[in-house]
Amino acid sequence: MYSLKSREKQPGIELLTIEGKQVPLHVTFSNGEIHINSNCMDKGSYQLVVNRGKIKESREFVVF
């Protein structure tokens, strides 16, 4: 007999379009901060999702 452990989503950062499609994340790290390189991205609306295990936060932003 065996048991299945419930799997929680691992902590991570995702970048999604407003439609929910995952796109590559272009970031740099400087002085302990994460900076999104918007010059490498297409113009449009995006959603940044930070998953910390049980806590999930998201923020929307627009690239002009």
PDB file of N, CA and C in Angstrom, residues 26 38-46 62-64:
ATOM      1  N   HIS A  26      11.897  38.339 -18.280  1.00  0.00           N
ATOM      2  CA  HIS A  26      13.203  38.965 -18.460  1.00  0.00           C
ATOM      3  C   HIS A  26      13.464  39.871 -17.265  1.00  0.00           C
ATOM      4  N   SER A  38      11.572  45.604 -19.346  1.00  0.00           N
ATOM      5  CA  SER A  38      10.434  45.810 -20.240  1.00  0.00           C
ATOM      6  C   SER A  38      10.857  46.053 -21.680  1.00  0.00           C
ATOM      7  N   ASN A  39      12.111  46.465 -21.912  1.00  0.00           N
ATOM      8  CA  ASN A  39      12.561  46.689 -23.292  1.00  0.00           C
ATOM      9  C   ASN A  39      12.727  45.371 -24.066  1.00  0.00           C
ATOM     10  N   CYS A  40      12.725  44.236 -23.382  1.00  0.00           N
ATOM     11  CA  CYS A  40      12.806  42.918 -24.031  1.00  0.00           C
ATOM     12  C   CYS A  40      11.427  42.303 -24.249  1.00  0.00           C
ATOM     13  N   MET A  41      10.370  43.029 -23.869  1.00  0.00           N
ATOM     14  CA  MET A  41       9.010  42.480 -23.925  1.00  0.00           C
ATOM     15  C   MET A  41       8.179  43.206 -24.966  1.00  0.00           C
ATOM     16  N   ASP A  42       7.167  42.510 -25.489  1.00  0.00           N
ATOM     17  CA  ASP A  42       6.210  43.126 -26.400  1.00  0.00           C
ATOM     18  C   ASP A  42       5.328  44.090 -25.616  1.00  0.00           C
ATOM     19  N   LYS A  43       4.796  45.099 -26.312  1.00  0.00           N
ATOM     20  CA  LYS A  43       3.883  46.040 -25.672  1.00  0.00           C
ATOM     21  C   LYS A  43       2.590  45.317 -25.301  1.00  0.00           C
ATOM     22  N   GLY A  44       2.013  45.687 -24.177  1.00  0.00           N
ATOM     23  CA  GLY A  44       0.761  45.075 -23.754  1.00  0.00           C
ATOM     24  C   GLY A  44       0.652  44.985 -22.249  1.00  0.00           C
ATOM     25  N   SER A  45      -0.389  44.322 -21.786  1.00  0.00           N
ATOM     26  CA  SER A  45      -0.664  44.157 -20.357  1.00  0.00           C
ATOM     27  C   SER A  45      -0.159  42.799 -19.890  1.00  0.00           C
ATOM     28  N   TYR A  46       0.426  42.779 -18.702  1.00  0.00           N
ATOM     29  CA  TYR A  46       0.982  41.561 -18.136  1.00  0.00           C
ATOM     30  C   TYR A  46       0.568  41.433 -16.684  1.00  0.00           C
ATOM     31  N   VAL A  62       1.554  47.403 -17.348  1.00  0.00           N
ATOM     32  CA  VAL A  62       1.460  47.615 -18.788  1.00  0.00           C
ATOM     33  C   VAL A  62       2.821  48.045 -19.323  1.00  0.00           C
ATOM     34  N   VAL A  63       3.224  47.471 -20.450  1.00  0.00           N
ATOM     35  CA  VAL A  63       4.441  47.871 -21.144  1.00  0.00           C
ATOM     36  C   VAL A  63       4.041  48.738 -22.326  1.00  0.00           C
ATOM     37  N   PHE A  64       4.548  49.967 -22.349  1.00  0.00           N
ATOM     38  CA  PHE A  64       4.212  50.906 -23.437  1.00  0.00           C
ATOM     39  C   PHE A  64       5.240  50.847 -24.534  1.00  0.00           C
TER      40      PHE A  64
END
